[in-house]
PDB file of C-alpha atoms in Angstrom:
ATOM      1  CA  THR A1124      -0.048  -0.071  -0.198  1.00 87.00           C
ATOM      2  CA  LEU A1125       2.719   2.389  -0.166  1.00 90.00           C
ATOM      3  CA  GLY A1126       2.949   2.596  -3.843  1.00 91.00           C
ATOM      4  CA  PHE A1127       5.880   4.731  -4.364  1.00 93.00           C
ATOM      5  CA  GLY A1128       5.480   4.361  -8.171  1.00 91.00           C
ATOM      6  CA  MET A1129       9.589   3.881  -9.021  1.00 89.00           C
ATOM      7  CA  THR A1130       8.970   0.223 -10.543  1.00 89.00           C
ATOM      8  CA  THR A1131       5.421  -0.350 -12.587  1.00 93.00           C
ATOM      9  CA  PRO A1132       4.216  -2.872 -14.573  1.00 94.00           C
ATOM     10  CA  ALA A1133       4.626  -2.067 -18.545  1.00 95.00           C
ATOM     11  CA  THR A1134       2.411  -4.902 -19.844  1.00 97.00           C
ATOM     12  CA  VAL A1135      -1.024  -6.309 -19.992  1.00 97.00           C
ATOM     13  CA  ALA A1136      -0.196  -9.387 -18.604  1.00 97.00           C
ATOM     14  CA  GLY A1137       1.332  -7.303 -15.541  1.00 96.00           C
ATOM     15  CA  LYS A1138      -1.372  -4.953 -15.065  1.00 96.00           C
ATOM     16  CA  VAL A1139      -3.832  -7.919 -14.716  1.00 97.00           C
ATOM     17  CA  PHE A1140      -1.326 -10.003 -12.760  1.00 97.00           C
ATOM     18  CA  LEU A1141      -1.041  -7.050 -10.595  1.00 95.00           C
ATOM     19  CA  ILE A1142      -4.649  -6.398 -10.331  1.00 96.00           C
ATOM     20  CA  VAL A1143      -5.469  -9.720  -8.722  1.00 96.00           C
ATOM     21  CA  TYR A1144      -2.253 -10.338  -6.805  1.00 96.00           C
ATOM     22  CA  GLY A1145      -2.723  -6.954  -5.028  1.00 95.00           C
ATOM     23  CA  LEU A1146      -6.238  -7.765  -4.046  1.00 95.00           C
ATOM     24  CA  PHE A1147      -5.144 -10.709  -2.214  1.00 95.00           C
ATOM     25  CA  GLY A1148      -2.157  -9.446  -1.180  1.00 95.00           C
ATOM     26  CA  CYS A1149      -3.668  -6.149   0.509  1.00 94.00           C
ATOM     27  CA  ALA A1150      -6.468  -8.087   2.136  1.00 95.00           C
ATOM     28  CA  GLY A1151      -3.411 -10.232   3.782  1.00 95.00           C
ATOM     29  CA  THR A1152      -1.295  -7.246   4.379  1.00 93.00           C
ATOM     30  CA  ILE A1153      -4.289  -5.597   6.521  1.00 93.00           C
ATOM     31  CA  LEU A1154      -5.267  -8.379   8.251  1.00 94.00           C
ATOM     32  CA  PHE A1155      -0.942  -8.925   9.339  1.00 94.00           C
ATOM     33  CA  PHE A1156      -1.836  -5.160  10.490  1.00 93.00           C
ATOM     34  CA  ASN A1157      -4.566  -5.806  12.562  1.00 92.00           C
ATOM     35  CA  LEU A1158      -3.262  -9.175  13.962  1.00 93.00           C
ATOM     36  CA  PHE A1159      -0.121  -7.108  14.944  1.00 92.00           C
ATOM     37  CA  LEU A1160      -1.795  -4.021  16.777  1.00 90.00           C
ATOM     38  CA  GLU A1161      -4.313  -7.185  18.378  1.00 90.00           C
ATOM     39  CA  ARG A1162      -1.067  -8.391  19.953  1.00 92.00           C
ATOM     40  CA  ILE A1163       1.251  -5.177  20.694  1.00 90.00           C
ATOM     41  CA  ILE A1164      -2.335  -4.060  22.545  1.00 87.00           C
ATOM     42  CA  SER A1165      -2.346  -7.159  24.399  1.00 88.00           C
ATOM     43  CA  LEU A1166       1.238  -7.251  25.163  1.00 90.00           C
ATOM     44  CA  LEU A1167       0.832  -3.435  26.875  1.00 89.00           C
ATOM     45  CA  ALA A1168      -2.336  -4.313  28.447  1.00 87.00           C
ATOM     46  CA  PHE A1169      -0.692  -6.927  30.249  1.00 89.00           C
ATOM     47  CA  ILE A1170       2.759  -4.755  30.823  1.00 90.00           C
ATOM     48  CA  MET A1171       0.551  -1.844  32.099  1.00 88.00           C
ATOM     49  CA  LYS A1172      -1.917  -4.502  34.198  1.00 86.00           C
ATOM     50  CA  ALA A1173       1.458  -5.349  36.278  1.00 86.00           C
ATOM     51  CA  CYS A1174       2.158  -1.961  36.552  1.00 87.00           C
ATOM     52  CA  HIS A1175      -0.811  -0.755  38.175  1.00 83.00           C
ATOM     53  CA  GLU A1176      -1.410  -4.111  40.943  1.00 84.00           C
ATOM     54  CA  ARG A1177       2.411  -3.290  42.016  1.00 85.00           C
ATOM     55  CA  GLN A1178       1.183   0.160  42.337  1.00 85.00           C
ATOM     56  CA  LEU A1179      -2.054  -0.907  44.545  1.00 83.00           C
ATOM     57  CA  ARG A1180       0.399  -3.168  46.168  1.00 83.00           C
ATOM     58  CA  ARG A1181       2.770  -0.467  47.485  1.00 83.00           C
ATOM     59  CA  SER A1182      -0.055   1.790  48.306  1.00 84.00           C
ATOM     60  CA  GLY A1183      -1.678  -0.984  50.372  1.00 77.00           C
ATOM     61  CA  LEU A1184      -5.128  -1.640  48.210  1.00 74.00           C
ATOM     62  CA  LEU A1185      -3.728  -5.198  47.408  1.00 72.00           C
ATOM     63  CA  PRO A1186      -2.573  -7.583  49.714  1.00 70.00           C
ATOM     64  CA  PRO A1187       0.671  -8.970  48.807  1.00 67.00           C
ATOM     65  CA  ASN A1188      -0.363 -12.607  47.561  1.00 66.00           C
ATOM     66  CA  PHE A1189      -2.682 -11.251  45.528  1.00 61.00           C
ATOM     67  CA  ARG A1190      -3.242 -12.836  41.721  1.00 59.00           C
ATOM     68  CA  ARG A1191      -5.806 -11.902  39.996  1.00 53.00           C
ATOM     69  CA  GLY A1192      -8.577 -12.955  41.855  1.00 45.00           C
ATOM     70  CA  PRO A1193     -11.363 -11.499  43.740  1.00 43.00           C
ATOM     71  CA  ALA A1194      -9.834  -8.278  44.925  1.00 39.00           C
ATOM     72  CA  VAL A1195     -10.198  -6.825  48.407  1.00 38.00           C
ATOM     73  CA  SER A1196     -13.399  -4.335  49.613  1.00 38.00           C
ATOM     74  CA  GLY A1197     -13.579  -1.345  47.821  1.00 38.00           C
ATOM     75  CA  VAL A1198     -10.703  -2.286  45.212  1.00 45.00           C
ATOM     76  CA  GLY A1199     -12.930  -4.153  42.463  1.00 46.00           C
ATOM     77  CA  SER A1200     -11.804  -6.796  40.729  1.00 49.00           C
ATOM     78  CA  LEU A1201      -8.892  -6.498  38.364  1.00 60.00           C
ATOM     79  CA  VAL A1202     -10.242  -8.971  35.910  1.00 63.00           C
ATOM     80  CA  GLY A1203     -12.045  -6.305  33.562  1.00 68.00           C
ATOM     81  CA  TRP A1204      -9.448  -3.556  34.068  1.00 73.00           C
ATOM     82  CA  LYS A1205      -8.123  -2.105  30.561  1.00 78.00           C
ATOM     83  CA  PRO A1206      -5.171   0.172  30.102  1.00 82.00           C
ATOM     84  CA  SER A1207      -6.155   4.165  29.611  1.00 86.00           C
ATOM     85  CA  VAL A1208      -6.042   4.911  26.005  1.00 89.00           C
ATOM     86  CA  TYR A1209      -3.995   8.065  26.538  1.00 91.00           C
ATOM     87  CA  HIS A1210      -1.552   5.808  28.150  1.00 90.00           C
ATOM     88  CA  VAL A1211      -1.030   3.617  25.319  1.00 91.00           C
ATOM     89  CA  LEU A1212      -0.937   6.719  22.940  1.00 93.00           C
ATOM     90  CA  LEU A1213       1.997   7.969  24.790  1.00 94.00           C
ATOM     91  CA  ILE A1214       3.982   4.451  24.084  1.00 93.00           C
ATOM     92  CA  LEU A1215       3.414   3.895  20.867  1.00 94.00           C
ATOM     93  CA  GLY A1216       4.181   7.815  20.004  1.00 96.00           C
ATOM     94  CA  ILE A1217       7.512   7.165  21.833  1.00 96.00           C
ATOM     95  CA  PHE A1218       8.091   4.212  20.101  1.00 96.00           C
ATOM     96  CA  ALA A1219       7.310   5.859  16.472  1.00 96.00           C
ATOM     97  CA  ILE A1220       9.432   8.597  17.490  1.00 97.00           C
ATOM     98  CA  THR A1221      12.425   5.915  18.504  1.00 97.00           C
ATOM     99  CA  LEU A1222      11.881   4.200  15.368  1.00 97.00           C
ATOM    100  CA  SER A1223      11.949   6.973  13.156  1.00 97.00           C
ATOM    101  CA  CYS A1224      14.613   8.543  14.651  1.00 97.00           C
ATOM    102  CA  CYS A1225      16.966   5.676  13.889  1.00 97.00           C
ATOM    103  CA  ALA A1226      15.739   4.806  10.701  1.00 97.00           C
ATOM    104  CA  SER A1227      16.774   8.914   9.626  1.00 97.00           C
ATOM    105  CA  ALA A1228      20.029   8.115  11.393  1.00 97.00           C
ATOM    106  CA  MET A1229      20.502   5.155   9.038  1.00 96.00           C
ATOM    107  CA  TYR A1230      19.272   6.740   5.868  1.00 97.00           C
ATOM    108  CA  THR A1231      21.075   9.686   6.071  1.00 96.00           C
ATOM    109  CA  ALA A1232      24.085   8.056   6.899  1.00 95.00           C
ATOM    110  CA  VAL A1233      23.436   5.587   3.630  1.00 95.00           C
ATOM    111  CA  GLU A1234      21.611   7.641   1.319  1.00 95.00           C
ATOM    112  CA  GLY A1235      22.940  10.935   1.525  1.00 94.00           C
ATOM    113  CA  TRP A1236      20.049  12.880   2.688  1.00 96.00           C
ATOM    114  CA  ASN A1237      19.710  15.863   5.149  1.00 96.00           C
ATOM    115  CA  TYR A1238      18.061  14.236   8.796  1.00 97.00           C
ATOM    116  CA  VAL A1239      14.819  16.268   8.016  1.00 97.00           C
ATOM    117  CA  ASP A1240      14.426  14.778   4.657  1.00 97.00           C
ATOM    118  CA  SER A1241      15.029  11.145   6.645  1.00 97.00           C
ATOM    119  CA  LEU A1242      12.662  12.063   9.100  1.00 97.00           C
ATOM    120  CA  TYR A1243       9.914  13.626   6.107  1.00 98.00           C
ATOM    121  CA  TYR A1244      10.699  10.112   4.393  1.00 97.00           C
ATOM    122  CA  CYS A1245      10.050   7.903   7.368  1.00 97.00           C
ATOM    123  CA  PHE A1246       6.807   9.280   8.090  1.00 97.00           C
ATOM    124  CA  VAL A1247       5.971   9.124   4.563  1.00 96.00           C
ATOM    125  CA  THR A1248       6.984   6.085   4.014  1.00 97.00           C
ATOM    126  CA  PHE A1249       5.295   4.419   7.786  1.00 96.00           C
ATOM    127  CA  SER A1250       2.010   6.045   7.047  1.00 96.00           C
ATOM    128  CA  THR A1251       1.782   4.723   3.406  1.00 94.00           C
ATOM    129  CA  ILE A1252       1.652   7.669   1.718  1.00 94.00           C
ATOM    130  CA  GLY A1253       4.241   7.099  -0.599  1.00 94.00           C
ATOM    131  CA  PHE A1254       4.555  10.366  -2.652  1.00 94.00           C
ATOM    132  CA  GLY A1255       7.744   9.114  -4.228  1.00 93.00           C
ATOM    133  CA  ASP A1256      10.090  11.917  -4.175  1.00 94.00           C
ATOM    134  CA  LEU A1257      12.323  10.143  -1.886  1.00 95.00           C
ATOM    135  CA  VAL A1258      13.098   6.456  -2.703  1.00 95.00           C
ATOM    136  CA  SER A1259      15.378   4.454  -0.807  1.00 94.00           C
ATOM    137  CA  SER A1260      17.692   1.884  -2.108  1.00 92.00           C
ATOM    138  CA  GLN A1261      18.102   2.957  -5.953  1.00 91.00           C
ATOM    139  CA  ASN A1262      21.263   3.819  -6.181  1.00 90.00           C
ATOM    140  CA  ALA A1263      22.922   1.226  -8.068  1.00 86.00           C
ATOM    141  CA  ALA A1264      25.535  -0.021  -5.262  1.00 88.00           C
ATOM    142  CA  TYR A1265      25.858   0.334  -1.490  1.00 91.00           C
ATOM    143  CA  GLN A1266      28.459  -0.166   0.735  1.00 89.00           C
ATOM    144  CA  ASN A1267      27.279  -3.296   2.278  1.00 90.00           C
ATOM    145  CA  GLN A1268      24.162  -3.539   0.444  1.00 92.00           C
ATOM    146  CA  GLY A1269      22.768  -6.881   1.530  1.00 93.00           C
ATOM    147  CA  LEU A1270      22.593  -5.334   5.340  1.00 95.00           C
ATOM    148  CA  TYR A1271      21.444  -1.941   4.386  1.00 95.00           C
ATOM    149  CA  ARG A1272      18.124  -3.428   2.208  1.00 94.00           C
ATOM    150  CA  PHE A1273      17.613  -5.917   5.047  1.00 96.00           C
ATOM    151  CA  GLY A1274      17.930  -2.994   7.854  1.00 96.00           C
ATOM    152  CA  ASN A1275      15.453  -0.874   5.325  1.00 96.00           C
ATOM    153  CA  PHE A1276      12.970  -3.832   5.101  1.00 95.00           C
ATOM    154  CA  ILE A1277      12.476  -4.156   9.054  1.00 96.00           C
ATOM    155  CA  PHE A1278      12.310  -0.440   9.975  1.00 97.00           C
ATOM    156  CA  ILE A1279       9.398   0.140   7.221  1.00 96.00           C
ATOM    157  CA  LEU A1280       7.751  -3.373   8.454  1.00 95.00           C
ATOM    158  CA  MET A1281       7.654  -2.083  11.649  1.00 95.00           C
ATOM    159  CA  GLY A1282       7.338   1.520  11.152  1.00 96.00           C
ATOM    160  CA  VAL A1283       4.050   0.809   9.381  1.00 96.00           C
ATOM    161  CA  CYS A1284       2.931  -1.607  12.081  1.00 95.00           C
ATOM    162  CA  CYS A1285       3.458   0.785  14.454  1.00 94.00           C
ATOM    163  CA  ILE A1286       1.741   3.967  12.857  1.00 95.00           C
ATOM    164  CA  TYR A1287      -1.170   1.738  11.996  1.00 94.00           C
ATOM    165  CA  SER A1288      -1.677   0.771  15.752  1.00 93.00           C
ATOM    166  CA  LEU A1289      -1.092   4.810  17.039  1.00 94.00           C
ATOM    167  CA  PHE A1290      -3.384   6.058  13.868  1.00 94.00           C
ATOM    168  CA  ASN A1291      -6.053   3.328  15.673  1.00 92.00           C
ATOM    169  CA  VAL A1292      -5.373   5.269  19.261  1.00 93.00           C
ATOM    170  CA  ILE A1293      -5.360   8.395  17.454  1.00 94.00           C
ATOM    171  CA  SER A1294      -8.954   7.915  15.991  1.00 93.00           C
ATOM    172  CA  ILE A1295     -10.496   6.884  19.610  1.00 92.00           C
ATOM    173  CA  VAL A1296      -9.042   9.815  21.068  1.00 93.00           C
ATOM    174  CA  ILE A1297     -10.805  12.088  18.492  1.00 94.00           C
ATOM    175  CA  LYS A1298     -13.708   9.923  18.747  1.00 92.00           C
ATOM    176  CA  GLN A1299     -13.896  11.250  22.528  1.00 91.00           C
ATOM    177  CA  VAL A1300     -13.032  14.606  21.572  1.00 93.00           C
ATOM    178  CA  LEU A1301     -16.386  14.882  19.108  1.00 93.00           C
ATOM    179  CA  ASN A1302     -18.362  12.851  21.735  1.00 92.00           C
ATOM    180  CA  TRP A1303     -17.403  15.856  24.939  1.00 91.00           C
ATOM    181  CA  VAL A1304     -18.029  18.152  22.131  1.00 92.00           C
ATOM    182  CA  LEU A1305     -21.579  16.460  20.738  1.00 91.00           C
ATOM    183  CA  LYS A1306     -22.300  16.531  25.122  1.00 89.00           C
ATOM    184  CA  LYS A1307     -21.483  19.769  25.004  1.00 87.00           C
ATOM    185  CA  PHE A1308     -24.036  21.113  22.370  1.00 87.00           C
ATOM    186  CA  LYS A1309     -26.542  19.035  23.488  1.00 81.00           C
ATOM    187  CA  CYS A1310     -26.655  20.916  27.418  1.00 72.00           C
ATOM    188  CA  ARG A1311     -26.727  24.175  25.557  1.00 71.00           C
ATOM    189  CA  CYS A1312     -29.259  23.008  22.964  1.00 64.00           C
ATOM    190  CA  CYS A1313     -32.424  24.787  22.998  1.00 58.00           C
ATOM    191  CA  PRO A1314     -35.512  22.419  24.929  1.00 59.00           C
ATOM    192  CA  LYS A1315     -37.166  21.824  21.214  1.00 58.00           C
ATOM    193  CA  CYS A1316     -34.136  18.960  21.094  1.00 57.00           C
ATOM    194  CA  HIS A1317     -35.042  17.522  23.824  1.00 56.00           C
ATOM    195  CA  LYS A1318     -38.733  17.557  23.404  1.00 57.00           C
ATOM    196  CA  SER A1319     -38.351  15.601  20.031  1.00 56.00           C
ATOM    197  CA  SER A1320     -35.808  13.442  20.794  1.00 55.00           C
ATOM    198  CA  ALA A1321     -38.436  12.604  23.785  1.00 54.00           C
ATOM    199  CA  ARG A1322     -41.111  12.439  20.930  1.00 55.00           C
ATOM    200  CA  LEU A1323     -39.026   9.873  19.166  1.00 51.00           C
ATOM    201  CA  GLY A1324     -38.191   7.602  21.600  1.00 50.00           C
ATOM    202  CA  ARG A1325     -42.018   7.508  23.041  1.00 48.00           C
ATOM    203  CA  ARG A1326     -42.609   6.559  19.416  1.00 46.00           C
ATOM    204  CA  ASN A1327     -40.357   3.472  18.803  1.00 46.00           C
ATOM    205  CA  ALA A1328     -41.502   2.202  22.095  1.00 46.00           C
ATOM    206  CA  ILE A1329     -43.229  -0.890  22.231  1.00 47.00           C
ATOM    207  CA  THR A1330     -46.395  -0.269  24.277  1.00 49.00           C
ATOM    208  CA  PRO A1331     -48.500  -3.191  25.240  1.00 49.00           C
ATOM    209  CA  GLY A1332     -51.632  -3.888  23.354  1.00 50.00           C
ATOM    210  CA  ALA A1333     -49.427  -2.431  20.159  1.00 49.00           C
ATOM    211  CA  ARG A1334     -50.026  -6.035  18.029  1.00 48.00           C
ATOM    212  CA  LEU A1335     -53.980  -5.693  18.845  1.00 47.00           C
ATOM    213  CA  ARG A1336     -54.189  -2.187  17.099  1.00 50.00           C
ATOM    214  CA  ARG A1337     -52.374  -3.443  14.384  1.00 49.00           C
ATOM    215  CA  HIS A1338     -54.814  -5.966  13.519  1.00 49.00           C
ATOM    216  CA  ASN A1339     -57.533  -3.506  14.344  1.00 49.00           C
ATOM    217  CA  ILE A1340     -58.769  -5.198  16.984  1.00 43.00           C
ATOM    218  CA  SER A1341     -60.613  -2.805  19.054  1.00 43.00           C
ATOM    219  CA  VAL A1342     -60.828  -2.803  22.821  1.00 41.00           C
ATOM    220  CA  ASP A1343     -63.988  -1.707  25.106  1.00 46.00           C
ATOM    221  CA  THR A1344     -63.277   1.305  26.914  1.00 43.00           C
ATOM    222  CA  ASP A1345     -65.698   3.300  29.245  1.00 46.00           C
ATOM    223  CA  GLY A1346     -64.540   6.409  27.042  1.00 45.00           C
ATOM    224  CA  GLN A1347     -62.419   8.080  23.896  1.00 46.00           C
ATOM    225  CA  TYR A1348     -58.781   8.186  24.704  1.00 44.00           C
ATOM    226  CA  ASP A1349     -57.348  11.612  25.593  1.00 46.00           C
ATOM    227  CA  SER A1350     -53.943  12.995  24.883  1.00 43.00           C
ATOM    228  CA  ASP A1351     -52.399  11.113  27.655  1.00 45.00           C
ATOM    229  CA  THR A1352     -53.633   8.323  27.451  1.00 45.00           C
ATOM    230  CA  GLU A1353     -53.804   7.390  23.946  1.00 47.00           C
ATOM    231  CA  GLY A1354     -51.730   4.552  22.279  1.00 48.00           C
ATOM    232  CA  ARG A1355     -51.670   2.784  25.450  1.00 47.00           C
ATOM    233  CA  ARG A1356     -53.712   0.463  27.771  1.00 50.00           C
ATOM    234  CA  LEU A1357     -55.752   1.567  30.323  1.00 50.00           C
ATOM    235  CA  SER A1358     -54.765   0.914  34.225  1.00 47.00           C
ATOM    236  CA  GLY A1359     -57.715  -1.791  34.155  1.00 49.00           C
ATOM    237  CA  GLU A1360     -56.736  -3.693  31.464  1.00 52.00           C
ATOM    238  CA  MET A1361     -54.816  -6.970  31.647  1.00 58.00           C
ATOM    239  CA  ILE A1362     -51.302  -7.865  29.446  1.00 57.00           C
ATOM    240  CA  SER A1363     -51.386 -11.522  28.370  1.00 61.00           C
ATOM    241  CA  MET A1364     -47.722 -13.420  29.112  1.00 61.00           C
ATOM    242  CA  ARG A1365     -47.860 -14.424  25.274  1.00 66.00           C
ATOM    243  CA  GLU A1366     -48.261 -10.421  24.042  1.00 67.00           C
ATOM    244  CA  LEU A1367     -45.566 -10.124  26.879  1.00 61.00           C
ATOM    245  CA  THR A1368     -43.347 -12.080  25.522  1.00 62.00           C
ATOM    246  CA  ALA A1369     -43.659 -10.890  21.738  1.00 66.00           C
ATOM    247  CA  SER A1370     -43.039  -7.522  22.574  1.00 64.00           C
ATOM    248  CA  ASN A1371     -39.744  -7.916  24.355  1.00 62.00           C
ATOM    249  CA  LYS A1372     -38.579 -10.875  22.163  1.00 62.00           C
ATOM    250  CA  VAL A1373     -35.357  -8.981  21.820  1.00 60.00           C
ATOM    251  CA  SER A1374     -34.531  -8.786  25.114  1.00 65.00           C
ATOM    252  CA  LEU A1375     -35.565 -11.888  26.497  1.00 63.00           C
ATOM    253  CA  ALA A1376     -32.835 -13.347  23.383  1.00 67.00           C
ATOM    254  CA  ILE A1377     -30.055 -10.832  24.767  1.00 71.00           C
ATOM    255  CA  LEU A1378     -30.416 -11.742  28.764  1.00 66.00           C
ATOM    256  CA  GLN A1379     -30.844 -15.349  27.414  1.00 69.00           C
ATOM    257  CA  LYS A1380     -27.417 -14.697  25.458  1.00 70.00           C
ATOM    258  CA  GLN A1381     -25.997 -13.135  28.452  1.00 68.00           C
ATOM    259  CA  LEU A1382     -26.669 -15.243  30.782  1.00 68.00           C
ATOM    260  CA  SER A1383     -25.392 -18.407  28.548  1.00 69.00           C
ATOM    261  CA  GLU A1384     -21.653 -16.399  28.667  1.00 68.00           C
ATOM    262  CA  THR A1385     -21.975 -16.528  32.134  1.00 63.00           C
ATOM    263  CA  ALA A1386     -22.415 -19.987  32.839  1.00 62.00           C
ATOM    264  CA  ASN A1387     -19.577 -20.805  30.643  1.00 65.00           C
ATOM    265  CA  GLY A1388     -17.498 -18.160  31.675  1.00 58.00           C
ATOM    266  CA  TYR A1389     -17.099 -15.720  29.209  1.00 56.00           C
ATOM    267  CA  PRO A1390     -16.614 -13.189  27.893  1.00 55.00           C
ATOM    268  CA  ARG A1391     -14.194 -11.192  30.007  1.00 49.00           C
ATOM    269  CA  ASN A1392     -15.781  -8.240  32.044  1.00 50.00           C
ATOM    270  CA  VAL A1393     -15.821  -4.922  30.415  1.00 46.00           C
ATOM    271  CA  CYS A1394     -14.832  -1.603  31.751  1.00 45.00           C
ATOM    272  CA  ILE A1395     -18.358   0.075  32.085  1.00 46.00           C
ATOM    273  CA  ASN A1396     -17.398   3.578  30.505  1.00 46.00           C
ATOM    274  CA  THR A1397     -16.626   1.529  27.387  1.00 44.00           C
ATOM    275  CA  ARG A1398     -20.364   1.019  27.443  1.00 45.00           C
ATOM    276  CA  GLN A1399     -21.705   4.739  27.991  1.00 46.00           C
ATOM    277  CA  ASN A1400     -20.407   5.654  24.964  1.00 45.00           C
ATOM    278  CA  GLY A1401     -22.489   5.600  21.869  1.00 44.00           C
ATOM    279  CA  PHE A1402     -19.573   5.042  19.514  1.00 45.00           C
ATOM    280  CA  SER A1403     -18.104   1.907  21.302  1.00 50.00           C
ATOM    281  CA  ALA A1404     -18.457  -0.795  19.190  1.00 53.00           C
ATOM    282  CA  GLY A1405     -16.621  -0.087  15.981  1.00 59.00           C
ATOM    283  CA  VAL A1406     -15.358  -2.272  12.963  1.00 60.00           C
ATOM    284  CA  GLY A1407     -12.101  -4.023  12.353  1.00 68.00           C
ATOM    285  CA  ALA A1408      -8.922  -2.386  14.056  1.00 73.00           C
ATOM    286  CA  LEU A1409     -11.452  -0.263  15.619  1.00 69.00           C
ATOM    287  CA  ALA A1410     -13.291  -2.756  17.679  1.00 72.00           C
ATOM    288  CA  ILE A1411     -10.015  -4.679  18.526  1.00 71.00           C
ATOM    289  CA  MET A1412      -8.992  -1.032  20.440  1.00 70.00           C
ATOM    290  CA  ASN A1413     -12.137  -0.713  22.191  1.00 72.00           C
ATOM    291  CA  ASN A1414     -12.091  -4.262  23.297  1.00 73.00           C
ATOM    292  CA  ARG A1415      -8.739  -4.067  24.794  1.00 73.00           C
ATOM    293  CA  LEU A1416      -8.770  -0.356  26.238  1.00 73.00           C
ATOM    294  CA  ALA A1417     -10.724   1.501  27.994  1.00 65.00           C
ATOM    295  CA  GLU A1418     -12.224   4.738  25.963  1.00 52.00           C
ATOM    296  CA  THR A1419     -11.957   7.138  28.939  1.00 48.00           C
ATOM    297  CA  SER A1420      -9.362   7.669  31.689  1.00 45.00           C
ATOM    298  CA  ASP A1421     -11.616   8.925  34.274  1.00 47.00           C
ATOM    299  CA  SER A1422     -11.094   6.483  36.869  1.00 45.00           C
ATOM    300  CA  ARG A1423      -6.973   6.287  36.198  1.00 43.00           C
TER     301      ARG A1423
END
């Protein structure tokens, strides 16, 4: 996905092969990046959790023989503990800067570029922008050419994986900022928006007797519905069990799934803060980050 452009197919057969090979090659590359992201976040979470437990032991909140079991009262279980996004962002940022500085030193010494151009090349390459104005390994011969090309391959591979992980963490931080801005706008919004949201919630709610009204089955009442009781049953009417289970089918299915997962011992506990965010689900790499990181650091 870099696409420097210094080497391109010239024949029709080569272009067709590139399309077919690129289809599976790019998909495999994205899969590799996602697996790398999952492993590096798991490693960081393990290290940061161990440091967190050590800090709790030093402060006296955990007993010395605590081994991820039920914690003492007032501390809470550490089974569902997740590292803060901002801590992971700081660690990945430091690692990316260190890797770029080391790679830039190599490119400055071998390619003859100045250090700023080498840093620029590292960012363009690691972020897969690939302008092509600066490309490494283009000279006819180098001193220790095999070692240089191997080092170039390692730096590009690790740099792209690191920047890919860093971009996903930054996307979660941007999501938090957007959520904060939306909450601020919601607090300052006019009362009409609150009325419209309440009206939408009432419209989409499933009320008892909805199935009977859909089939035009009339219910004998003492009088006409007024504005407050329209669309709802009166207090003296009975609700059948069949109608209740039909209207709450989704809730019962979710409850049954949660009970089954609890009995089997999975999934792991999820931090409460991640449930309060409207964007906490995510797809692909964003879902990996949300599953392994805490989206807020209020409790950290």
